[in-house]
Coordinates of C-alpha atoms and ligand atoms in Angstrom, one line a residue:
X1 CA -15.8 45.0 17.8
X2 CA -12.7 43.6 19.5
X3 CA -13.0 43.3 23.3
X4 CA -10.1 42.3 25.5
X5 CA -10.0 39.1 27.3
X6 CA -7.2 39.3 29.8
X7 CA -8.1 36.0 31.4
X8 CA -6.5 34.0 28.6
X9 CA -2.9 34.7 27.9
X10 CA -1.0 31.4 27.4
X11 CA 2.4 30.3 26.4
X12 CA 2.2 26.8 24.9
X13 CA 3.9 24.5 22.4
X14 CA 1.2 24.2 19.8
X15 CA -1.9 26.2 19.0
X16 CA -4.6 24.5 16.8
X17 CA -7.2 26.6 15.1
X18 CA -10.5 24.7 14.6
X19 CA -12.1 21.8 16.4
X20 CA -13.3 19.7 13.5
X21 CA -11.8 16.4 12.4
X22 CA -8.3 17.8 11.7
X23 CA -8.2 19.9 14.8
X24 CA -9.2 17.2 17.2
X25 CA -6.8 14.8 15.6
X26 CA -4.0 17.3 16.0
X27 CA -4.8 18.1 19.6
X28 CA -4.9 14.5 20.6
X29 CA -1.7 13.5 18.8
X30 CA 0.4 16.6 19.6
X31 CA -0.5 16.1 23.3
X32 CA 0.7 12.5 23.0
X33 CA 4.1 13.8 21.8
X34 CA 4.2 15.7 25.1
X35 CA 3.4 19.2 23.7
X36 CA 1.2 21.6 25.6
X37 CA -1.5 22.1 23.0
X38 CA -4.7 24.1 23.0
X39 CA -7.5 24.7 20.4
X40 CA -9.1 28.0 19.6
X41 CA -12.5 27.3 18.0
X42 CA -14.9 29.9 16.7
X43 CA -18.0 27.8 17.3
X44 CA -19.6 27.0 20.6
X45 CA -19.0 23.2 20.2
X46 CA -16.9 20.6 18.5
X47 CA -17.6 19.5 14.9
X48 CA -16.2 22.3 12.6
X49 CA -18.5 22.4 9.6
X50 CA -21.1 20.3 11.6
X51 CA -21.4 22.9 14.2
X52 CA -22.3 25.7 11.8
X53 CA -24.2 23.7 9.1
X54 CA -27.4 22.7 10.9
X55 CA -29.7 23.7 8.0
X56 CA -32.6 21.4 7.1
X57 CA -31.2 18.3 5.5
X58 CA -27.5 18.8 6.3
X59 CA -25.8 15.5 6.0
X60 CA -22.5 14.0 4.9
X61 CA -21.9 12.5 1.5
X62 CA -19.5 9.8 2.8
X63 CA -20.9 6.4 3.5
X64 CA -20.5 4.1 6.5
X65 CA -18.2 3.6 8.2
X66 CA -15.5 5.9 6.9
X67 CA -16.8 9.3 8.0
X68 CA -15.1 9.0 11.4
X69 CA -11.5 8.8 12.7
X70 CA -9.9 5.4 12.2
X71 CA -8.7 5.1 15.8
X72 CA -10.0 1.8 17.3
X73 CA -10.6 3.4 20.7
X74 CA -13.0 5.7 19.0
X75 CA -14.9 3.4 16.6
X76 CA -15.2 0.6 19.1
X77 CA -17.7 2.6 21.2
X78 CA -19.6 4.3 18.4
X79 CA -22.4 3.3 16.0
X80 CA -24.2 5.5 13.4
X81 CA -27.9 5.2 12.7
X82 CA -27.7 6.1 9.1
X83 CA -25.4 5.1 6.3
X84 CA -25.0 8.8 5.5
X85 CA -25.3 10.5 8.8
X86 CA -27.0 13.8 9.3
X87 CA -25.6 16.8 11.2
X88 CA -27.3 15.9 14.6
X89 CA -25.6 12.5 14.6
X90 CA -22.3 14.0 13.5
X91 CA -22.4 16.4 16.5
X92 CA -23.1 13.4 18.8
X93 CA -20.1 11.7 17.3
X94 CA -17.9 14.6 18.1
X95 CA -19.1 14.5 21.7
X96 CA -18.2 10.9 21.8
X97 CA -14.7 11.8 20.5
X98 CA -14.4 14.5 23.2
X99 CA -15.4 12.0 25.9
X100 CA -13.0 9.2 24.9
X101 CA -10.0 11.5 24.1
X102 CA -10.7 13.9 26.9
X103 CA -10.4 17.0 24.7
X104 CA -12.6 19.7 26.1
X105 CA -10.1 20.7 28.8
X106 CA -7.8 22.0 26.1
X107 CA -10.4 23.8 23.9
X108 CA -11.4 27.4 24.0
X109 CA -14.8 27.7 22.3
X110 CA -16.3 30.9 21.0
X111 CA -12.8 32.0 20.2
X112 CA -12.5 33.2 16.5
X113 CA -8.8 33.9 15.7
X114 CA -8.3 37.2 14.0
X115 CA -4.5 37.4 13.7
X116 CA -1.3 35.4 14.0
X117 CA 2.1 37.0 13.8
X118 CA 5.5 35.3 13.6
X119 CA 8.3 36.2 16.0
X120 CA 11.6 35.5 14.3
X121 CA 13.6 36.0 17.5
X122 CA 11.8 33.5 19.6
X123 CA 10.6 31.2 16.8
X124 CA 7.1 31.5 18.0
X125 CA 3.6 32.6 16.9
X126 CA 1.5 35.1 18.7
X127 CA -2.1 34.4 18.1
X128 CA -5.0 36.7 19.0
X129 CA -8.8 36.0 19.0
X130 CA -11.5 38.5 18.3
X131 CA -12.4 38.6 22.0
X132 CA -8.8 39.3 23.1
X133 CA -7.4 35.8 24.0
X134 CA -3.7 35.6 23.3
X135 CA -1.6 32.5 22.7
X136 CA 2.1 32.3 22.2
X137 CA 3.0 29.0 20.5
X138 CA 6.0 27.4 18.9
X139 CA 3.7 25.7 16.3
X140 CA 0.5 26.9 14.7
X141 CA -1.9 24.5 13.0
X142 CA -4.6 25.9 10.8
X143 CA -7.4 23.3 10.9
X144 CA -9.9 25.7 9.6
X145 CA -11.5 23.3 7.0
X146 CA -12.6 24.1 3.5
X147 CA -15.9 25.7 4.4
X148 CA -15.4 28.1 7.3
X149 CA -15.9 31.3 5.3
X150 CA -19.4 31.4 3.9
X151 CA -20.2 33.5 0.9
X152 CA -23.2 35.8 0.5
X153 CA -23.4 37.4 -3.0
X154 CA -23.7 41.1 -3.1
X155 CA -27.4 41.1 -3.9
X156 CA -28.9 44.6 -4.1
X157 CA -31.4 45.3 -1.4
X158 CA -30.6 42.1 0.6
X159 CA -30.9 43.8 4.0
X160 CA -34.3 45.2 3.0
X161 CA -36.0 41.7 3.1
X162 CA -38.6 41.6 5.9
X163 CA -39.0 37.9 6.2
X164 CA -36.5 35.4 7.7
X165 CA -33.3 35.1 5.7
X166 CA -30.2 33.0 6.5
X167 CA -27.2 31.7 4.8
X168 CA -27.2 27.9 5.2
X169 CA -23.8 28.0 7.1
X170 CA -25.4 30.4 9.7
X171 CA -28.7 28.6 10.1
X172 CA -30.0 29.3 13.6
X173 CA -29.1 26.6 16.0
X174 CA -32.7 26.5 17.2
X175 CA -33.9 25.9 13.6
X176 CA -36.5 27.7 11.5
X177 CA -40.1 26.5 11.2
X178 CA -40.8 26.3 7.4
X179 CA -44.1 24.4 7.7
X180 CA -46.8 26.0 5.6
X181 CA -44.5 28.9 4.6
X182 CA -43.5 30.3 1.2
X183 CA -39.8 29.4 1.0
X184 CA -37.2 30.6 -1.6
X185 CA -33.8 28.9 -2.0
X186 CA -31.0 30.6 -3.9
X187 CA -28.4 28.1 -5.0
X188 CA -28.4 24.5 -6.1
X189 CA -25.0 23.3 -5.0
X190 CA -24.5 20.3 -2.7
X191 CA -26.2 22.4 0.1
X192 CA -29.1 23.8 -1.9
X193 CA -30.0 20.3 -3.1
X194 CA -30.1 19.0 0.5
X195 CA -32.2 22.0 1.7
X196 CA -34.7 21.7 -1.3
X197 CA -35.4 18.0 -0.9
X198 CA -35.8 18.3 2.9
X199 CA -38.2 21.3 3.0
X200 CA -40.3 20.5 -0.1
X201 CA -42.8 18.2 1.7
X202 CA -43.5 20.8 4.3
X203 CA -43.7 24.2 2.7
X204 CA -46.8 25.9 1.1
X205 CA -44.7 26.9 -1.9
X206 CA -41.1 26.4 -2.8
X207 CA -39.2 28.5 -5.3
X208 CA -35.8 27.5 -6.4
X209 CA -33.4 29.9 -8.0
X210 CA -31.0 27.8 -10.1
X211 CA -28.0 29.2 -12.0
X212 CA -26.4 25.9 -12.9
X213 CA -28.1 22.6 -12.6
X214 CA -26.4 20.2 -10.1
X215 CA -25.5 16.8 -11.6
X216 CA -26.7 15.1 -8.5
X217 CA -26.2 11.4 -7.9
X218 CA -28.4 9.0 -6.0
X219 CA -27.3 8.7 -2.3
X220 CA -29.1 5.3 -1.6
X221 CA -29.5 6.1 2.0
X222 CA -30.0 3.2 4.4
X223 CA -30.8 2.9 8.1
X224 CA -28.0 0.9 9.8
X225 CA -28.1 -1.2 13.0
X226 CA -25.5 -1.4 15.8
X227 CA -25.4 -5.2 15.2
X228 CA -24.4 -4.7 11.6
X229 CA -21.7 -2.2 12.6
X230 CA -20.4 -4.4 15.5
X231 CA -19.9 -7.3 13.1
X232 CA -18.1 -5.0 10.6
X233 CA -15.8 -3.6 13.3
X234 CA -14.5 -7.1 14.1
X235 CA -14.0 -8.2 10.4
X236 CA -13.8 -5.2 8.3
X237 CA -13.1 -1.8 9.8
X238 CA -9.3 -2.0 9.9
X239 CA -9.3 -3.2 6.3
X240 CA -11.6 -0.5 5.2
X241 CA -9.7 2.3 6.9
X242 CA -6.5 1.0 5.3
X243 CA -8.3 0.9 2.0
X244 CA -9.1 4.6 2.3
X245 CA -5.4 5.3 2.1
X246 CA -5.1 3.5 -1.1
X247 CA -7.8 5.0 -3.2
X248 CA -8.0 8.2 -5.2
X249 CA -10.6 9.9 -3.0
X250 CA -10.0 8.2 0.3
X251 CA -13.2 6.2 0.0
X252 CA -13.5 2.4 0.0
X253 CA -14.1 2.4 -3.7
X254 CA -11.7 3.6 -6.4
X255 CA -11.5 5.0 -9.9
X256 CA -10.9 2.5 -12.7
X257 CA -7.4 3.4 -13.7
X258 CA -6.2 0.5 -15.7
X259 CA -8.4 1.0 -18.7
X260 CA -10.4 3.6 -20.6
X261 CA -14.2 3.6 -20.6
X262 CA -13.7 3.3 -24.3
X263 CA -11.7 0.0 -24.0
X264 CA -14.9 -1.8 -23.1
X265 CA -18.1 -2.4 -25.1
X266 CA -21.0 -0.1 -24.6
X267 CA -22.9 -3.0 -22.9
X268 CA -20.1 -3.5 -20.4
X269 CA -20.0 0.2 -19.7
X270 CA -23.7 0.3 -19.2
X271 CA -23.7 -2.7 -16.8
X272 CA -20.9 -1.1 -14.8
X273 CA -22.7 2.3 -14.5
X274 CA -26.0 0.7 -13.6
X275 CA -24.1 -1.1 -10.7
X276 CA -22.5 2.2 -9.6
X277 CA -25.9 3.8 -9.7
X278 CA -27.6 1.2 -7.6
X279 CA -24.8 1.1 -5.1
X280 CA -25.1 4.9 -4.8
X281 CA -23.0 7.5 -3.0
X282 CA -20.1 9.0 -5.0
X283 CA -19.5 5.8 -6.9
X284 CA -20.7 7.2 -10.3
X285 CA -18.1 10.0 -9.6
X286 CA -15.2 8.4 -7.9
X287 CA -15.5 4.7 -8.8
X288 CA -16.1 5.5 -12.5
X289 CA -13.6 5.1 -15.3
X290 CA -10.7 7.5 -14.5
X291 CA -10.7 9.0 -17.9
X292 CA -14.1 10.5 -17.2
X293 CA -12.1 13.4 -15.9
X294 CA -9.7 13.7 -18.8
X295 CA -11.4 12.5 -22.0
X296 CA -14.3 14.6 -23.3
X297 CA -15.9 11.7 -25.3
X298 CA -16.0 9.5 -22.1
X299 CA -17.4 12.4 -20.1
X300 CA -20.1 13.0 -22.7
X301 CA -21.1 9.3 -22.4
X302 CA -21.2 9.6 -18.6
X303 CA -23.3 12.7 -18.9
X304 CA -25.8 11.0 -21.4
X305 CA -26.3 8.2 -18.9
X306 CA -26.8 10.6 -16.0
X307 CA -29.2 12.7 -18.1
X308 CA -31.4 9.7 -19.1
X309 CA -31.6 8.6 -15.4
X310 CA -32.7 12.0 -14.3
X311 CA -35.1 12.8 -17.1
X312 CA -36.9 9.5 -16.4
X313 CA -37.8 10.9 -13.0
X314 CA -39.3 14.2 -14.2
X315 CA -42.7 14.6 -15.6
X316 CA -42.6 18.1 -17.2
X317 CA -40.6 18.6 -20.5
X318 CA -39.4 22.1 -19.4
X319 CA -38.2 20.8 -16.1
X320 CA -36.2 18.0 -17.9
X321 CA -34.4 20.6 -20.0
X322 CA -33.7 22.9 -17.0
X323 CA -32.5 20.2 -14.6
X324 CA -30.8 17.8 -17.1
X325 CA -30.3 19.8 -20.3
X326 CA -29.5 18.0 -23.6
X327 CA -26.3 19.9 -23.8
X328 CA -24.2 19.6 -20.6
X329 CA -23.4 23.0 -19.1
X330 CA -20.0 21.7 -18.0
X331 CA -18.2 18.3 -17.9
X332 CA -19.9 16.0 -15.4
X333 CA -18.0 15.4 -12.2
X334 CA -16.0 18.7 -12.7
X335 CA -18.3 20.6 -10.4
X336 CA -19.0 19.0 -7.0
X337 CA -22.1 16.7 -7.4
X338 CA -24.6 16.5 -4.6
X339 CA -25.9 13.2 -3.3
X340 CA -29.7 13.4 -3.5
X341 CA -32.6 11.2 -2.1
X342 CA -35.7 12.7 -3.6
X343 CA -34.5 15.8 -5.2
X344 CA -35.8 15.4 -8.7
X345 CA -39.3 14.3 -7.6
X346 CA -39.6 17.7 -5.8
X347 CA -39.9 19.2 -9.2
X348 CA -43.0 17.1 -10.0
X349 CA -44.8 18.8 -7.1
X350 CA -47.4 21.4 -8.2
X351 CA -46.3 23.8 -5.4
X352 CA -42.7 24.1 -6.7
X353 CA -41.3 26.7 -9.1
X354 CA -37.9 26.6 -10.7
X355 CA -36.5 29.9 -11.8
X356 CA -33.6 29.7 -14.2
X357 CA -31.5 32.7 -13.2
X358 CA -29.0 32.0 -16.0
X359 CA -31.8 33.2 -18.2
X360 CA -33.4 35.8 -15.9
X361 CA -30.8 36.8 -13.2
X362 CA -31.8 38.1 -9.8
X363 CA -32.2 41.9 -10.0
X364 CA -32.6 42.6 -6.4
X365 CA -33.9 41.4 -3.1
X366 CA -37.0 43.4 -2.1
X367 CA -38.7 43.7 1.3
X368 CA -41.1 40.9 0.1
X369 CA -38.8 38.6 -1.7
X370 CA -36.8 38.3 -4.9
X371 CA -37.2 40.3 -8.1
X372 CA -35.7 38.9 -11.3
X373 CA -34.6 40.9 -14.4
X374 CA -37.9 40.2 -16.2
X375 CA -39.7 42.2 -13.5
X376 CA -41.3 39.2 -11.7
X377 CA -41.3 39.5 -7.9
X378 CA -41.4 36.3 -5.9
X379 CA -42.7 36.7 -2.4
X380 CA -41.4 34.7 0.6
X381 CA -41.7 34.2 4.3
X382 CA -38.3 32.5 4.3
X383 CA -35.4 33.0 2.1
X384 CA -32.5 30.5 2.1
X385 CA -29.1 31.6 0.8
X386 CA -27.4 28.3 -0.3
X387 CA -24.7 30.3 -2.0
X388 CA -21.6 28.5 -0.9
X389 CA -18.2 29.4 0.5
X390 CA -14.9 31.2 -0.2
X391 CA -13.9 27.6 -0.2
X392 CA -10.6 25.8 0.5
X393 CA -8.5 29.0 1.0
X394 CA -11.1 31.2 2.7
X395 CA -10.7 29.8 6.2
X396 CA -6.9 30.5 6.1
X397 CA -7.0 33.9 4.3
X398 CA -9.7 35.2 6.7
X399 CA -7.1 35.2 9.4
X400 CA -4.5 38.0 9.3
X401 CA -1.5 35.6 9.3
X402 CA 1.8 37.5 9.0
X403 CA 5.0 35.6 8.4
X404 CA 8.7 36.5 8.1
X405 CA 8.1 39.4 5.7
X406 CA 5.1 40.8 7.6
X407 CA 2.8 40.1 4.7
X408 CA -0.7 38.8 5.2
X409 CA -1.2 35.3 3.6
X410 CA -4.4 36.4 2.0
X411 CA -2.7 39.3 0.2
X412 CA 0.2 37.1 -0.9
X413 CA -2.0 34.4 -2.4
X414 CA -4.3 37.0 -4.0
X415 CA -1.4 38.5 -5.9
X416 CA 0.8 35.5 -6.6
X417 CA -1.7 32.7 -6.5
X418 CA -1.8 30.0 -3.9
X419 CA 1.6 28.6 -3.1
X420 CA 2.1 25.7 -0.7
X421 CA 4.5 22.9 -0.2
X422 CA 2.7 19.6 -0.4
X423 CA -0.5 21.2 0.7
X424 CA 0.6 21.6 4.3
X425 CA 3.0 24.4 4.6
X426 CA 4.1 27.6 2.8
X427 CA 7.3 29.6 2.6
X428 CA 7.8 32.6 4.8
X429 CA 5.3 31.2 7.4
X430 CA 7.6 29.0 9.5
X431 CA 6.3 26.5 12.0
X432 CA 2.9 26.8 10.5
X433 CA 1.0 23.9 9.1
X434 CA -2.5 23.5 7.6
X435 CA -4.4 20.4 6.8
X436 CA -7.5 19.7 4.6
X437 CA -6.6 22.9 2.8
X438 CA -5.3 24.1 -0.6
X439 CA -3.1 22.1 -3.0
X440 CA -3.8 18.8 -1.0
X441 CA -6.1 16.0 -2.2
X442 CA -8.8 17.8 -0.1
X443 CA -12.0 18.4 -2.1
X444 CA -12.2 15.1 -3.8
X445 CA -11.6 13.2 -0.6
X446 CA -13.5 11.7 2.3
X447 CA -12.7 14.4 4.9
X448 CA -11.4 12.3 7.7
X449 CA -9.3 10.2 5.4
X450 CA -7.5 13.3 4.1
X451 CA -7.3 15.1 7.5
X452 CA -5.9 12.1 9.3
X453 CA -3.2 11.3 6.8
X454 CA -2.0 14.9 6.7
X455 CA -2.3 15.2 10.5
X456 CA -0.1 12.2 11.0
X457 CA 2.5 13.5 8.6
X458 CA 2.6 16.8 10.5
X459 CA 2.9 15.1 13.9
X460 CA 5.7 12.9 12.6
X461 CA 7.5 16.0 11.3
X462 CA 7.2 17.7 14.6
X463 CA 8.5 14.6 16.3
X464 CA 11.5 14.7 14.0
X465 CA 12.1 18.3 15.0
X466 CA 11.9 17.5 18.6
X467 CA 14.3 14.6 18.2
X468 CA 16.8 16.8 16.4
X469 CA 16.4 19.8 18.7
X470 CA 15.1 22.0 15.9
X471 CA 12.8 24.9 16.8
X472 CA 12.1 26.2 13.3
X473 CA 10.9 24.7 10.0
X474 CA 10.1 26.5 6.8
X475 CA 9.2 25.3 3.3
X476 CA 11.7 26.2 0.7
X477 CA 10.5 28.7 -2.0
X478 CA 11.8 26.6 -4.9
X479 CA 10.2 23.4 -3.5
X480 CA 6.8 25.1 -3.2
X481 CA 7.2 26.6 -6.7
X482 CA 7.7 23.1 -8.0
X483 CA 4.7 21.7 -6.0
X484 CA 2.5 24.5 -7.4
X485 CA 3.7 23.5 -10.9
X486 CA 2.8 19.9 -10.2
X487 CA -0.6 20.9 -9.0
X488 CA -1.2 23.0 -12.1
X489 CA 0.1 20.4 -14.6
X490 CA -2.0 17.6 -13.1
X491 CA -5.0 19.8 -13.3
X492 CA -4.2 20.8 -16.9
X493 CA -4.5 17.2 -17.9
X494 CA -8.1 17.1 -16.8
X495 CA -11.4 18.7 -17.8
X496 CA -11.7 20.5 -14.4
X497 CA -10.6 23.9 -16.0
X498 CA -13.7 23.7 -18.2
X499 CA -16.1 24.1 -15.4
X500 CA -16.8 27.4 -13.6
X501 CA -16.5 25.8 -10.2
X502 CA -15.2 26.4 -6.7
X503 CA -12.5 23.8 -7.4
X504 CA -11.0 26.5 -9.5
X505 CA -11.8 29.4 -7.2
X506 CA -14.4 30.5 -9.9
X507 CA -17.4 31.0 -7.5
X508 CA -16.1 34.1 -5.7
X509 CA -15.9 37.3 -7.8
X510 CA -12.3 38.5 -8.0
X511 CA -10.8 35.3 -6.7
X512 CA -7.9 34.1 -8.8
X513 CA -8.8 31.2 -11.1
X514 CA -6.5 28.4 -10.3
X515 CA -6.8 24.8 -9.2
X516 CA -7.2 24.8 -5.4
X517 CA -6.8 21.0 -5.0
X518 CA -4.2 18.4 -6.1
X519 CA -6.0 16.3 -8.6
X520 CA -3.6 13.4 -8.6
X521 CA -5.4 11.5 -5.8
X522 CA -4.4 10.2 -2.4
X523 CA -2.0 7.4 -3.3
X524 CA 0.2 9.6 -5.4
X525 CA 0.0 12.4 -2.9
X526 CA 0.9 10.0 0.0
X527 CA 3.8 8.6 -1.9
X528 CA 5.2 12.0 -2.6
X529 CA 4.8 13.1 1.0
X530 CA 6.6 9.9 2.2
X531 CA 9.4 10.5 -0.3
X532 CA 9.9 14.0 1.1
X533 CA 10.4 12.4 4.6
X534 CA 12.7 9.7 3.3
X535 CA 14.9 12.3 1.6
X536 CA 15.3 14.0 5.1
X537 CA 12.4 16.3 4.7
X538 CA 13.4 17.5 1.2
X539 CA 12.2 21.0 0.5
X540 CA 12.1 22.1 4.2
X541 CA 14.8 24.2 6.0
X542 CA 15.3 23.6 9.6
X543 CA 17.0 25.7 12.3
X544 CA 17.7 25.7 16.1
Ligands
LIG601 P1 -21.6 25.7 -3.9 O1 -21.4 24.4 -4.4 O2 -20.6 26.7 -4.1 O3 -23.0 26.2 -4.4 C1 -23.4 27.5 -4.4 C2 -24.7 27.7 -5.2 O4 -25.1 29.0 -5.2 C3 -24.5 27.3 -6.7 O5 -25.7 26.8 -7.2 C4 -24.2 28.7 -7.3 O6 -24.6 28.7 -8.7 C5 -25.2 29.6 -6.5 N1 -24.7 30.9 -6.5 C6 -23.5 31.5 -6.1 N2 -23.5 32.8 -6.3 C7 -24.7 33.1 -6.8 C8 -25.3 34.3 -7.2 N3 -24.6 35.5 -7.2 N4 -26.5 34.3 -7.7 C9 -27.2 33.2 -7.8 N5 -26.7 32.0 -7.5 C10 -25.5 31.9 -6.9 O7 -21.8 25.7 -2.3 P2 -22.5 24.6 -1.4 O8 -22.7 25.2 -0.1 O9 -23.7 24.0 -2.1 O10 -21.5 23.4 -1.3 C11 -20.2 23.7 -0.8 C12 -19.4 22.6 -0.5 O11 -19.0 22.6 0.8 C13 -19.9 21.2 -0.7 O12 -19.8 20.8 -2.0 C14 -19.2 20.4 0.3 O13 -18.0 19.9 -0.3 C15 -18.8 21.3 1.3 P3 -23.4 28.3 -9.8 O14 -23.3 26.8 -9.6 O15 -22.2 29.0 -9.4 O16 -24.0 28.7 -11.1

């Protein structure tokens, strides 16, 4: 229920929603432009996704050092403990950012925005939170991230469950003791894989409900020392952060674009793939031959390699077929792979059951646990819903954002499909920008790389407006139509449409099936955005 909060009623230059990477970058840089800027953040602390996702095993899939902002004043005073840091470290990182950039004074926490309405007369947004805070602002920045709206399937009887049940994105901040408990996990996406491998050593029995096997890749986690990082900071960090702007996914490694996997001998391919496997992380995905994403034959070869590696680690023949089937359920790499550390060994444990719900779907949740269509009831003390998010668009459409025609953005995109101009702006919603959102290079990217480059573009655009005395900017309808066509045509040349994935909006019943990301990679995207600027912000209309 909405309560009023008359103590906060502000008139400012820019209102940022969200205090994750994108939000803090915006706050700092807009303030540096001389704009009065505030953040409304739904959580009680910084971190965005890392505030909410404190489930067992939550950690990032980007490797050292690139999962941080590239500002020297930040990285100089910061060292991670692990190559792939977990949620606790990431929260500490955000506290470091807060301290160095002096952010807290401009952030309202526990402030979930419910609506934003454009005022055409004043060229301003009025933004209201659930607890009644009001901000009037010239510019509105939606830094809501890709995973701020979690998704719970409409399971019959869910509320009847008598044990402990949480979605991973609403895991209690104080944690849940799973030691010696009977635990069920529904979902084997990136999150499910992390939970499963983390809790497996502690529970009395683990039951995994899998609909589609995750084509998980080896993380190759390492502990890292401050000495190692200090040395890298001197010699390498600037180069590595620059490199992130030059690669398809904003990582330090890149797809092989100059040849097909089929141009080289099977032996050369094998050697390359073994190297990627050993180096770990997303390399088998985003440093592979680029035509893995467009050529079915290449994709089949990649899958065969992956399947052999996984099957080698499993003892039971039935488990091999469930987790790494002979026939791939979808092209490898076209659903988000998880990075795993000991995931497959979990299924060699005698106290682990894998229920294939593509064969026997979940019928209902009962007071004791989960009942499947074949009548079996699995009993639990703890039930984990690792069922994902209304991803990429959900954080934006959850807010009742009304533009020049008074239509809510969610309704508009639902009917017409997602329309944006260069993934940062949309027609009829003037002076509103979003980053790390739809139709950008978002979901194949290292988060901070993508957020930073979009944030910088937006800040430069606002600087341009201030210099020219403009108070209004709006994306042109024809320009955004063309950008949508570009997004669709890039995607049509890939195998992504063949997978029922959240990249295509296919994980949420009723959501329009369409590519939510630009699949042309960061260098192409950046070049296009720069051309827009060089052509005097082609595709945008300005007014005073
Ligand atoms: P994902 O990748 O969307 O995974 C959700 C999982 O839940 C996936 O295994 C789904 O099976 C399963 N699921 C979804 N709905 C149901 C129903 N109704 N019944 C049974 N199982 C279901 O979300 P994650 O949280 O793992 O990852 C999200 C991303 O956020 C992550 O990749 C990062 O980039 C950030 P399916 O595969 O659809 O058959």
